[in-house]
Amino acid sequence: ATTNIITNTKELRILGLSGVYNQLLINGFPLILGSSYTYGISSIPGTLVENIYVAKGANSVLQGYESISGQINVTLENPDNTDRLLLNGYINNFGEKQINLNHSYQVGDWSSLVALHTTQPAGRIDGDDDDFLDLPLQSRYSVYNAWKRGNEAEWGPHTLIGFRYVDEQRTGGQIDFDQDIHLGSNVQYGQRIQYRQPEVFLKTGFRIDDIHHWVVMASGFHHDQNSHYGTLGYDMSHSNAYVNFQYERTWKDKNVLKTGASFRYNRQEEQISIPETETYRDYGGKYLRKELIPGLFAENTYSSGDDKWTVITGIRLDHHNDFGFQFTPRGLVRVQAAEKTTMRFSAGTGWRTVFVFNEQVQLLASSRNVVFIEALKPERAVNIGFNVVQNLSKGRVEAFASLDAYHTNFQNQIFPDYFRDPTAVYLYNSEGTSISNSLKGEVNLALDQVYTLKLAYNFLDVYRNDGDFRQDIPFVPRHSALASFSYRPLNNQWQLDGTLHWTGKQRLPDTSNNPEAFRRPDFSSPFYRLDVQVLKRWSRLEIYGGCENVFGFRQRRPILSWEDPFGPYFDTASVWGPTRGREFYLGVRWRMPGNGE
């Protein structure tokens, strides 16, 4: 979902909740939080990604306490099992370009992977004549290097160590905005975000035998950002360090106990500069935060001898230097109820501290004043989930149907309140009722592993009660559906994929108190979106092309008060659908297989 139309910042949402409630991991490390949340996932090139694992609801306590709506773990290419050389080039009809180079090699017992990436900006395009760029001018350079020795599934030592550096700049705003001339002025409205982020990670351990295994994980990053949102200046630096020491003991063959200790350090300094003439915004100044969070954890996995039952129970006890002790219990149960029926149950709590301006960047990109009614406490919630999967395969057809339901109940939630005043956003501890209910049904079909079809429907009921008044959360479609189709001949020489999304209407922020010219409807319009791609393969060469948003649907003029970007009603947060119309793209990949293929 898009959170800021001008710089095209996005977030990944699970169960209808903001992406901040997902725990985002890179190779199992918490490298995406706070400052890195807004741009972290998008800065990883697809050619470097091996898998993306998505788990809904309560999850393992081993990586931390944040997971409320789910966990997303992005695993990067393995240095000892990837292409020796991979070249990738991409361009779309807007003129945005990407180039990727991956190279893996051996040095003695060590395997290494080096990956280079750059994104170069699109042209200046304004398809809906609102005087604002449809796509920001984005340039990114990144380098990644990982070294691996040993295998943690085998006896003996194993180590994975890596480094990544990202340098990115995004510039958006009015089509005539020139950052060398207009940055920070009120002549032409523009936004410029520039950041640099080095990060390191280490996972090392020793498997003594089939019973005992020691693991140490450590990671850290430093995010340095300089930004302007119109006349507002925002400078920020964030240092993060994480250490996890874990002991694993396998008992009675299929049962594993994992215990250990962790420590987290966060230091973030923000400086918000607002011109003195803009008296309607008074939240400028310096914001400093320092977090020291040691923790203890234990998790036990019990599997029955016949594999019909798996029970995972976990607990964490963490101590926050400002908020004291925090207790996090979680449990997951998997039951093979019948030969072709699998059921899963999960329940647990989660909590997190809030990085307001990193996670709600639209606050900075609006003329609304930001009002802190009280000191913000940690957000905390209980999540309960159920999933059932039925195998319907028969003959040449492989088929599965699934149904899952999740309920999230917040004990405290920091929710930007756009409804109280159209010229301000209020932030406070909402300790009343705040609920997310999610129900999803899905059917997957495959014929001879050549044709595949997926059909899914999702129902979301996400709301909070303000006294006796129910308030639906904005930008959450109550109903949505998806159909995807793939055709891949057995010779694997080419592939056709298509995905059709239907998104129902969404509640929008209340603008009824605005002057009539600056009002918006209470709900968005339902819309369809079709994406298609064709891929042709040769022995080492692949050419792919496609079209996103084939029907060309777009939300016309999503920026409120675009005619007066320095006025009191300017707002970039009302984005509920595609905003740049139809997109064509073409790409080419050339690869030299490595030792693992």
Coordinates of C-alpha atoms in Angstrom, one line a residue:
A1 CA 0.0 0.0 0.0
T2 CA 1.2 3.5 -0.8
T3 CA 1.8 5.7 2.2
N4 CA 3.2 8.8 0.4
I5 CA 2.2 9.4 -3.2
I6 CA 4.9 12.0 -3.8
T7 CA 7.9 9.9 -3.0
N8 CA 6.1 6.6 -3.8
T9 CA 6.8 5.0 -0.3
K10 CA 5.0 1.8 0.4
E11 CA 4.4 -0.7 3.1
L12 CA 3.5 -4.4 3.3
R13 CA 0.2 -5.0 5.2
I14 CA -1.0 -8.2 6.8
L15 CA -4.5 -8.8 8.2
G16 CA -5.6 -5.3 7.2
L17 CA -3.2 -3.7 9.7
S18 CA -0.4 -1.2 8.9
G19 CA 2.9 -2.7 7.9
V20 CA 4.5 -1.5 11.2
Y21 CA 2.7 -4.5 12.9
N22 CA 4.6 -7.0 10.8
Q23 CA 8.0 -8.1 12.0
L24 CA 10.3 -7.7 9.0
L25 CA 13.4 -9.7 8.9
I26 CA 16.3 -10.1 6.5
N27 CA 17.9 -13.5 6.7
G28 CA 16.4 -13.7 10.2
F29 CA 17.9 -10.4 11.4
P30 CA 15.7 -7.4 12.5
L31 CA 17.4 -5.0 10.1
I32 CA 14.2 -3.2 9.1
L33 CA 12.6 -1.1 11.8
G34 CA 12.4 2.5 12.8
S35 CA 14.2 4.6 10.2
S36 CA 14.8 1.7 7.8
Y37 CA 11.1 0.7 7.8
T38 CA 10.0 3.2 5.2
Y39 CA 12.5 2.3 2.5
G40 CA 14.1 -0.9 3.7
I41 CA 12.2 -3.6 1.8
S42 CA 12.1 -1.6 -1.5
S43 CA 15.9 -1.1 -1.4
I44 CA 16.5 -4.9 -1.8
P45 CA 16.7 -5.8 -5.5
G46 CA 14.7 -8.8 -6.6
T47 CA 17.7 -10.5 -8.1
L48 CA 19.2 -10.8 -4.6
V49 CA 16.0 -12.4 -3.1
E50 CA 15.9 -16.2 -2.7
N51 CA 12.6 -16.5 -0.9
I52 CA 10.0 -14.5 1.0
Y53 CA 8.4 -16.3 3.9
V54 CA 5.1 -14.8 5.2
A55 CA 3.5 -16.1 8.4
K56 CA 0.3 -14.6 9.7
G57 CA -0.6 -14.0 13.3
A58 CA 1.5 -14.9 16.4
N59 CA 4.9 -16.4 15.6
S60 CA 8.1 -17.6 17.1
V61 CA 9.5 -15.5 20.0
L62 CA 13.1 -16.3 19.0
Q63 CA 13.6 -13.1 16.8
G64 CA 11.8 -10.7 19.1
Y65 CA 8.5 -9.4 20.5
E66 CA 7.3 -7.1 17.7
S67 CA 5.2 -9.5 15.6
I68 CA 1.6 -8.6 16.1
S69 CA -0.1 -9.2 12.7
G70 CA 2.6 -11.5 11.3
Q71 CA 6.2 -12.0 10.3
I72 CA 7.9 -11.5 6.9
N73 CA 11.4 -13.0 6.5
V74 CA 13.3 -12.2 3.3
T75 CA 16.1 -14.7 2.7
L76 CA 18.8 -13.5 0.3
E77 CA 20.7 -15.7 -2.2
N78 CA 22.9 -18.3 -0.6
P79 CA 26.6 -17.7 -1.5
D80 CA 27.3 -21.5 -1.9
N81 CA 24.2 -22.2 -4.0
T82 CA 23.5 -19.5 -6.5
D83 CA 24.5 -18.4 -10.0
R84 CA 28.2 -17.8 -10.6
L85 CA 27.2 -14.8 -12.6
L86 CA 23.9 -13.0 -13.1
L87 CA 23.2 -9.9 -15.1
N88 CA 19.8 -8.2 -15.1
G89 CA 18.5 -5.1 -16.9
Y90 CA 15.0 -3.6 -16.6
I91 CA 13.2 -0.6 -18.1
N92 CA 9.6 0.6 -18.0
N93 CA 7.7 3.0 -20.2
F94 CA 8.2 5.8 -17.7
G95 CA 11.9 5.6 -18.3
E96 CA 12.9 4.1 -14.9
K97 CA 15.8 1.7 -15.3
Q98 CA 17.5 -0.9 -13.1
I99 CA 20.8 -2.8 -13.5
N100 CA 21.9 -5.8 -11.3
L101 CA 25.1 -7.8 -11.2
N102 CA 25.6 -10.8 -8.9
H103 CA 28.8 -12.8 -8.7
S104 CA 29.6 -15.8 -6.5
Y105 CA 33.0 -17.5 -6.1
Q106 CA 35.0 -19.8 -3.8
V107 CA 38.0 -19.0 -1.6
G108 CA 39.2 -22.1 0.2
D109 CA 36.4 -23.3 2.5
W110 CA 34.5 -20.0 2.1
S111 CA 31.8 -19.1 -0.4
S112 CA 31.2 -15.5 -1.3
L113 CA 28.5 -13.5 -3.1
V114 CA 28.9 -9.9 -4.3
A115 CA 25.8 -8.1 -5.6
L116 CA 25.7 -4.6 -7.2
H117 CA 22.5 -2.7 -7.9
T118 CA 21.4 0.6 -9.3
T119 CA 18.1 2.3 -10.0
Q120 CA 18.0 5.3 -12.3
P121 CA 15.2 7.9 -12.4
A122 CA 12.1 8.0 -14.7
G123 CA 11.2 10.9 -16.8
R124 CA 9.0 13.8 -15.6
I125 CA 5.5 12.6 -16.2
D126 CA 2.2 14.1 -15.1
G127 CA -0.6 12.0 -16.5
D128 CA -3.5 13.6 -14.6
D129 CA -2.6 17.2 -15.1
D130 CA -2.4 18.1 -11.4
D131 CA 1.1 19.7 -11.8
F132 CA 2.7 16.9 -9.7
L133 CA 5.0 14.1 -10.9
D134 CA 3.3 10.7 -11.2
L135 CA 6.5 9.0 -10.3
P136 CA 9.4 10.4 -8.2
L137 CA 12.9 10.8 -9.6
Q138 CA 14.6 7.9 -7.8
S139 CA 18.3 7.0 -7.9
R140 CA 19.7 4.2 -5.8
Y141 CA 23.1 2.5 -5.5
S142 CA 23.7 -0.5 -3.3
V143 CA 26.5 -3.1 -2.8
Y144 CA 26.1 -6.4 -0.9
N145 CA 28.8 -8.9 0.1
A146 CA 28.2 -12.1 2.0
W147 CA 30.6 -14.9 3.1
K148 CA 29.6 -18.4 4.2
R149 CA 31.5 -21.3 5.6
G150 CA 30.0 -24.7 6.7
N151 CA 26.4 -25.8 7.0
E152 CA 24.4 -25.4 10.2
A153 CA 22.6 -28.7 9.6
E154 CA 25.8 -30.6 9.8
W155 CA 28.2 -31.2 12.7
G156 CA 30.9 -28.7 13.3
P157 CA 31.2 -24.9 12.9
H158 CA 29.3 -22.7 10.5
T159 CA 29.4 -19.0 9.8
L160 CA 27.5 -16.4 7.6
I161 CA 28.8 -12.9 7.6
G162 CA 27.6 -10.0 5.4
F163 CA 27.7 -6.3 4.7
R164 CA 25.3 -4.1 2.7
Y165 CA 25.5 -0.4 1.9
V166 CA 22.6 1.7 0.3
D167 CA 22.7 5.2 -1.0
E168 CA 19.3 6.4 -2.2
Q169 CA 17.7 9.7 -3.3
R170 CA 14.0 10.3 -4.1
T171 CA 12.8 13.6 -5.5
G172 CA 9.1 14.3 -6.1
G173 CA 6.7 17.2 -6.2
Q174 CA 5.5 19.7 -8.7
I175 CA 6.7 19.0 -12.2
D176 CA 8.9 22.2 -12.4
F177 CA 10.5 21.6 -9.0
D178 CA 14.3 21.8 -9.2
Q179 CA 16.0 20.8 -5.9
D180 CA 19.0 23.0 -6.7
I181 CA 16.8 26.1 -6.8
H182 CA 13.5 25.3 -4.9
L183 CA 14.5 23.0 -2.1
G184 CA 12.9 24.2 1.2
S185 CA 11.2 27.2 -0.5
N186 CA 7.6 28.0 -1.1
V187 CA 8.0 28.8 -4.8
Q188 CA 7.6 25.2 -6.1
Y189 CA 6.6 22.4 -3.9
G190 CA 8.9 19.4 -3.7
Q191 CA 10.1 16.5 -1.5
R192 CA 13.6 15.3 -1.4
I193 CA 14.7 12.2 0.6
Q194 CA 18.4 11.3 0.7
Y195 CA 19.8 8.6 3.0
R196 CA 22.8 6.4 3.4
Q197 CA 22.7 3.2 5.3
P198 CA 25.5 0.7 6.0
E199 CA 24.5 -2.6 7.7
V200 CA 26.4 -5.7 8.9
F201 CA 25.3 -9.1 10.1
L202 CA 26.9 -12.2 11.5
K203 CA 25.5 -15.7 12.3
T204 CA 28.0 -18.2 13.7
G205 CA 27.6 -21.4 15.6
F206 CA 28.7 -24.9 16.4
R207 CA 26.7 -28.1 16.1
I208 CA 28.3 -30.4 18.6
D209 CA 26.2 -33.4 17.6
D210 CA 22.6 -34.3 16.8
I211 CA 21.6 -33.0 20.3
H212 CA 23.5 -29.8 21.1
H213 CA 23.8 -26.7 18.9
W214 CA 25.1 -23.2 19.8
V215 CA 24.3 -20.1 17.7
V216 CA 25.3 -16.4 18.0
M217 CA 23.6 -13.8 15.8
A218 CA 24.6 -10.1 15.7
S219 CA 23.6 -7.3 13.4
G220 CA 23.6 -3.5 13.2
F221 CA 23.0 -0.5 10.9
H222 CA 23.3 3.2 10.9
H223 CA 20.8 5.2 8.9
D224 CA 21.6 8.9 8.1
Q225 CA 18.9 10.8 6.4
N226 CA 18.4 14.4 5.1
S227 CA 15.0 15.3 3.8
H228 CA 12.7 18.1 2.9
Y229 CA 8.9 18.0 2.6
G230 CA 7.9 21.3 1.0
T231 CA 9.2 23.9 3.4
L232 CA 9.7 21.4 6.3
G233 CA 13.2 20.0 6.9
Y234 CA 13.7 16.6 8.5
D235 CA 17.1 15.3 9.4
M236 CA 17.6 12.0 11.2
S237 CA 20.2 9.6 12.3
H238 CA 19.4 6.1 13.7
S239 CA 21.9 3.6 15.1
N240 CA 20.8 0.1 15.8
A241 CA 22.6 -3.0 17.3
Y242 CA 21.2 -6.5 18.0
V243 CA 22.8 -9.6 19.6
N244 CA 21.2 -13.0 20.2
F245 CA 22.8 -15.9 21.9
Q246 CA 20.9 -19.2 21.5
Y247 CA 21.3 -22.8 22.7
E248 CA 19.4 -25.6 21.0
R249 CA 18.9 -29.0 22.5
T250 CA 17.1 -31.9 20.7
W251 CA 15.5 -34.4 22.9
K252 CA 13.5 -37.5 22.2
D253 CA 14.4 -37.3 18.5
K254 CA 11.8 -34.8 17.2
N255 CA 11.6 -32.3 20.1
V256 CA 13.7 -29.2 20.2
L257 CA 14.2 -26.7 23.1
K258 CA 15.7 -23.3 22.2
T259 CA 16.7 -21.0 25.0
G260 CA 18.9 -17.8 25.1
A261 CA 19.3 -14.2 25.6
S262 CA 19.1 -11.1 23.4
F263 CA 20.0 -7.4 23.6
R264 CA 18.8 -4.5 21.5
Y265 CA 20.1 -1.0 21.3
N266 CA 18.5 1.9 19.4
R267 CA 19.5 5.5 19.4
Q268 CA 17.6 7.9 17.1
E269 CA 17.9 11.7 16.8
E270 CA 15.4 13.7 14.7
Q271 CA 15.5 17.4 13.9
I272 CA 12.3 18.9 12.4
S273 CA 12.6 22.5 11.0
I274 CA 9.4 24.5 10.2
P275 CA 9.5 28.1 9.0
E276 CA 8.5 30.6 11.7
T277 CA 5.9 32.0 9.3
E278 CA 3.9 28.7 9.3
T279 CA 2.4 29.2 12.7
Y280 CA -0.3 26.5 12.1
R281 CA 2.4 23.8 12.5
D282 CA 4.1 23.8 15.9
Y283 CA 5.7 20.4 16.2
G284 CA 9.2 21.4 15.1
G285 CA 12.2 20.8 17.2
K286 CA 14.6 18.0 18.3
Y287 CA 13.4 14.5 19.2
L288 CA 15.8 12.1 20.9
R289 CA 15.2 8.5 21.7
K290 CA 17.5 5.9 23.3
E291 CA 16.5 2.3 23.9
L292 CA 18.3 -0.5 25.8
I293 CA 16.3 -3.8 25.7
P294 CA 17.9 -7.0 27.2
G295 CA 15.7 -10.1 27.0
L296 CA 15.5 -13.8 27.8
F297 CA 13.5 -16.3 25.8
A298 CA 12.6 -20.0 25.6
E299 CA 10.8 -22.0 23.0
N300 CA 10.0 -25.7 22.8
T301 CA 8.8 -27.6 19.8
Y302 CA 7.1 -30.9 20.5
S303 CA 6.3 -33.3 17.7
S304 CA 4.4 -36.6 18.1
G305 CA 6.0 -39.7 16.8
D306 CA 3.4 -40.1 14.0
D307 CA 3.7 -36.4 13.0
K308 CA 0.0 -35.8 13.6
W309 CA 0.7 -33.2 16.3
T310 CA 3.2 -30.4 16.6
V311 CA 3.0 -28.0 19.5
I312 CA 5.3 -24.9 19.8
T313 CA 5.2 -22.9 23.1
G314 CA 7.4 -19.9 23.6
I315 CA 7.9 -17.1 26.2
R316 CA 10.0 -13.9 26.3
L317 CA 10.8 -11.6 29.1
D318 CA 12.3 -8.2 28.0
H319 CA 13.2 -5.1 29.9
H320 CA 12.8 -1.7 28.3
N321 CA 14.9 1.1 29.9
D322 CA 11.8 3.4 29.8
F323 CA 8.8 1.0 30.1
G324 CA 10.1 -1.8 32.3
F325 CA 9.5 -5.5 32.0
Q326 CA 7.5 -6.8 29.1
F327 CA 6.2 -10.4 29.0
T328 CA 5.4 -12.1 25.7
P329 CA 3.8 -15.6 25.6
R330 CA 3.0 -17.4 22.3
G331 CA 1.7 -20.8 21.3
L332 CA 1.2 -22.6 18.0
V333 CA -0.5 -26.0 17.3
R334 CA -0.5 -28.0 14.1
V335 CA -2.9 -31.0 13.8
Q336 CA -3.1 -33.6 11.0
A337 CA -6.8 -34.0 11.6
A338 CA -7.3 -36.5 8.8
E339 CA -5.2 -37.9 5.9
K340 CA -5.8 -34.8 3.8
T341 CA -6.8 -32.2 6.4
T342 CA -4.3 -30.0 8.3
M343 CA -5.4 -27.6 11.0
R344 CA -3.3 -24.9 12.7
F345 CA -4.1 -22.7 15.7
S346 CA -2.0 -19.8 17.1
A347 CA -2.3 -17.4 19.9
G348 CA 0.0 -14.9 21.5
T349 CA 0.8 -11.3 22.4
G350 CA 3.1 -8.8 20.8
W351 CA 4.3 -5.3 21.7
R352 CA 6.4 -2.6 20.0
T353 CA 7.6 1.0 20.6
V354 CA 6.6 3.6 18.0
F355 CA 8.8 5.6 15.7
V356 CA 6.2 8.1 14.7
F357 CA 7.8 10.1 11.9
N358 CA 9.6 7.2 10.4
E359 CA 6.5 5.0 10.3
Q360 CA 4.0 7.7 9.5
V361 CA 6.0 9.7 6.9
Q362 CA 2.7 11.1 5.5
L363 CA 2.6 13.3 8.6
L364 CA 5.6 15.2 7.4
A365 CA 4.2 15.5 3.9
S366 CA 1.0 17.2 4.9
S367 CA 0.1 20.7 5.9
R368 CA -1.7 19.3 8.9
N369 CA -0.4 20.1 12.4
V370 CA 0.8 17.1 14.4
V371 CA -0.5 17.2 18.0
F372 CA 0.9 14.9 20.7
I373 CA -1.8 14.8 23.4
E374 CA 0.3 12.7 25.8
A375 CA 3.5 10.7 26.0
L376 CA 3.2 7.6 23.8
K377 CA 3.4 4.1 25.5
P378 CA 4.3 0.9 23.7
E379 CA 1.6 -0.6 21.4
R380 CA 0.4 -4.1 22.5
A381 CA -2.1 -6.6 21.2
V382 CA -3.3 -10.2 21.4
N383 CA -3.7 -12.2 18.2
I384 CA -5.6 -15.4 17.8
G385 CA -5.7 -17.4 14.6
F386 CA -7.0 -20.5 12.9
N387 CA -6.2 -22.1 9.6
V388 CA -7.4 -25.3 7.8
V389 CA -6.0 -26.7 4.6
Q390 CA -7.9 -29.5 2.7
N391 CA -6.1 -31.5 0.0
L392 CA -8.5 -32.1 -2.9
S393 CA -6.1 -33.6 -5.3
K394 CA -7.2 -36.3 -7.7
G395 CA -5.6 -37.9 -10.7
R396 CA -3.8 -35.3 -12.8
V397 CA -5.2 -32.4 -10.8
E398 CA -3.5 -31.2 -7.7
A399 CA -5.9 -29.1 -5.6
F400 CA -5.9 -27.4 -2.2
A401 CA -8.5 -25.3 -0.4
S402 CA -7.8 -23.3 2.7
L403 CA -9.6 -21.1 5.1
D404 CA -8.1 -18.9 7.8
A405 CA -9.4 -16.5 10.4
Y406 CA -7.5 -14.1 12.6
H407 CA -8.6 -11.8 15.4
T408 CA -6.3 -9.0 16.7
N409 CA -7.3 -7.0 19.8
F410 CA -5.2 -4.0 20.8
Q411 CA -4.8 -3.1 24.4
N412 CA -3.0 0.1 23.3
Q413 CA -2.6 1.5 19.8
I414 CA -1.1 4.7 18.5
F415 CA -3.4 5.6 15.7
P416 CA -3.1 8.9 13.8
D417 CA -6.5 10.5 14.3
Y418 CA -7.5 12.3 11.1
F419 CA -11.1 12.7 12.0
R420 CA -11.1 15.2 14.9
D421 CA -9.8 18.2 12.9
P422 CA -9.2 18.4 9.1
T423 CA -6.2 20.6 9.7
A424 CA -4.5 18.5 12.3
V425 CA -3.5 14.9 13.2
Y426 CA -3.8 13.9 16.9
L427 CA -1.6 11.2 18.4
Y428 CA -2.4 9.6 21.7
N429 CA -2.7 6.2 23.5
S430 CA -5.9 4.6 22.4
E431 CA -6.5 2.1 25.2
G432 CA -10.1 1.5 24.2
T433 CA -11.4 -1.1 21.7
S434 CA -9.4 -1.5 18.6
I435 CA -10.0 -4.6 16.5
S436 CA -8.9 -6.3 13.3
N437 CA -10.9 -9.4 12.1
S438 CA -9.6 -11.1 9.0
L439 CA -11.3 -14.0 7.1
K440 CA -9.7 -15.4 3.9
G441 CA -10.7 -18.3 1.6
E442 CA -8.4 -19.7 -1.1
V443 CA -8.5 -22.4 -3.7
N444 CA -5.3 -23.6 -5.6
L445 CA -5.5 -25.8 -8.7
A446 CA -2.7 -27.3 -10.8
L447 CA -3.1 -29.5 -13.9
D448 CA 0.0 -31.6 -14.9
Q449 CA 2.2 -28.9 -13.3
V450 CA 1.5 -26.9 -16.5
Y451 CA -1.6 -24.9 -15.7
T452 CA -2.1 -23.3 -12.3
L453 CA -5.0 -21.3 -11.0
K454 CA -5.6 -19.5 -7.7
L455 CA -8.8 -17.9 -6.5
A456 CA -9.0 -16.0 -3.2
Y457 CA -11.4 -13.8 -1.3
N458 CA -10.5 -11.7 1.7
F459 CA -12.8 -10.0 4.2
L460 CA -11.5 -7.4 6.6
D461 CA -13.3 -5.8 9.5
V462 CA -10.8 -3.3 11.1
Y463 CA -12.2 -0.6 13.4
R464 CA -11.9 1.2 16.7
N465 CA -14.5 2.5 19.1
D466 CA -14.4 6.1 20.1
G467 CA -16.8 6.0 23.0
D468 CA -20.0 4.6 21.6
F469 CA -19.0 5.5 18.0
R470 CA -17.5 2.9 15.7
Q471 CA -14.8 4.2 13.5
D472 CA -13.6 2.1 10.5
I473 CA -9.9 2.4 9.9
P474 CA -9.2 4.4 6.6
F475 CA -7.7 2.8 3.5
V476 CA -8.8 -0.8 4.5
P477 CA -11.0 -2.5 1.9
R478 CA -13.7 -4.6 3.6
H479 CA -13.9 -6.9 0.6
S480 CA -11.2 -7.9 -1.9
A481 CA -10.6 -10.8 -4.3
L482 CA -7.8 -12.2 -6.4
A483 CA -7.5 -14.6 -9.3
S484 CA -4.1 -15.6 -10.7
F485 CA -3.3 -17.9 -13.7
S486 CA 0.0 -19.4 -14.9
Y487 CA 0.9 -21.4 -17.9
R488 CA 4.3 -23.1 -18.0
P489 CA 4.9 -25.8 -20.6
L490 CA 6.9 -28.9 -19.5
N491 CA 9.9 -27.8 -21.7
N492 CA 10.2 -24.8 -19.4
Q493 CA 11.0 -22.6 -22.4
W494 CA 8.5 -19.9 -21.7
Q495 CA 5.9 -18.9 -19.1
L496 CA 2.7 -16.8 -19.0
D497 CA 1.4 -15.3 -15.8
G498 CA -1.6 -13.1 -15.0
T499 CA -3.2 -11.7 -11.8
L500 CA -6.5 -10.0 -11.5
H501 CA -7.2 -8.0 -8.3
W502 CA -10.6 -6.6 -7.2
T503 CA -10.5 -4.1 -4.4
G504 CA -13.8 -3.0 -2.8
K505 CA -14.5 0.5 -1.4
Q506 CA -12.4 1.9 1.4
R507 CA -13.2 4.3 4.2
L508 CA -11.4 7.6 3.6
P509 CA -10.4 10.3 6.2
D510 CA -13.2 12.8 7.0
T511 CA -12.9 16.1 5.1
S512 CA -16.5 17.3 5.8
N513 CA -15.3 20.3 7.8
N514 CA -13.1 21.5 4.9
P515 CA -14.3 24.2 2.5
E516 CA -16.4 22.5 -0.2
A517 CA -13.5 22.7 -2.8
F518 CA -11.3 20.6 -0.5
R519 CA -13.8 17.9 0.4
R520 CA -13.5 14.2 -0.7
P521 CA -16.1 11.4 -0.6
D522 CA -16.3 9.3 2.5
F523 CA -15.5 6.1 0.6
S524 CA -13.3 5.3 -2.4
S525 CA -14.6 3.5 -5.6
P526 CA -14.1 -0.2 -6.1
F527 CA -11.6 -1.0 -8.9
Y528 CA -10.0 -3.9 -10.8
R529 CA -6.3 -4.3 -11.6
L530 CA -4.9 -6.8 -14.1
D531 CA -1.2 -7.6 -14.3
V532 CA 0.3 -9.9 -17.0
Q533 CA 3.9 -11.1 -17.7
V534 CA 5.4 -13.2 -20.4
L535 CA 8.8 -14.9 -20.0
K536 CA 11.0 -16.6 -22.6
R537 CA 13.9 -18.8 -21.6
W538 CA 17.0 -20.1 -23.4
S539 CA 19.8 -22.0 -21.9
R540 CA 21.3 -19.0 -20.1
L541 CA 19.2 -16.1 -21.4
E542 CA 15.8 -14.9 -20.2
I543 CA 13.7 -12.1 -21.7
Y544 CA 10.6 -11.0 -19.8
G545 CA 8.0 -8.3 -20.4
G546 CA 4.6 -7.4 -19.2
C547 CA 2.1 -4.8 -18.2
E548 CA 0.9 -3.8 -14.8
N549 CA -2.6 -2.3 -14.4
V550 CA -3.7 -3.4 -17.9
F551 CA -7.0 -1.6 -17.6
G552 CA -5.3 1.6 -16.9
F553 CA -7.4 2.5 -13.8
R554 CA -6.1 5.3 -11.8
Q555 CA -7.1 7.5 -8.9
R556 CA -7.4 10.9 -10.4
R557 CA -5.6 13.7 -8.7
P558 CA -5.0 11.9 -5.3
I559 CA -3.4 15.0 -3.7
L560 CA -5.8 17.2 -1.8
S561 CA -5.5 20.9 -2.5
W562 CA -2.9 20.3 -5.2
E563 CA -3.6 23.8 -6.6
D564 CA -2.3 25.3 -3.3
P565 CA 0.5 23.0 -2.0
F566 CA 1.5 25.5 0.7
G567 CA -2.0 26.1 1.9
P568 CA -3.6 24.7 5.1
Y569 CA -5.6 21.9 3.3
F570 CA -2.7 20.3 1.3
D571 CA -2.7 16.5 2.1
T572 CA -0.9 13.7 0.3
A573 CA -2.2 10.8 2.4
S574 CA -5.5 10.1 0.7
V575 CA -4.1 7.4 -1.7
W576 CA -6.4 4.4 -2.1
G577 CA -5.7 3.1 -5.6
P578 CA -3.2 3.1 -8.5
T579 CA -2.0 6.6 -9.3
R580 CA 0.1 6.3 -12.5
G581 CA -2.0 4.3 -14.9
R582 CA -0.8 1.6 -17.2
E583 CA 2.9 0.5 -16.9
F584 CA 4.7 -1.6 -19.5
Y585 CA 8.2 -3.0 -18.8
L586 CA 10.9 -5.1 -20.4
G587 CA 13.8 -7.0 -18.8
V588 CA 16.6 -9.3 -19.7
R589 CA 18.5 -11.8 -17.5
W590 CA 21.7 -13.7 -18.4
R591 CA 23.1 -16.2 -16.0
M592 CA 26.1 -18.6 -15.6
P593 CA 25.1 -21.4 -13.3
G594 CA 27.2 -21.9 -10.1
N595 CA 28.4 -24.9 -8.3
G596 CA 25.0 -25.5 -6.6
E597 CA 23.1 -26.0 -9.9

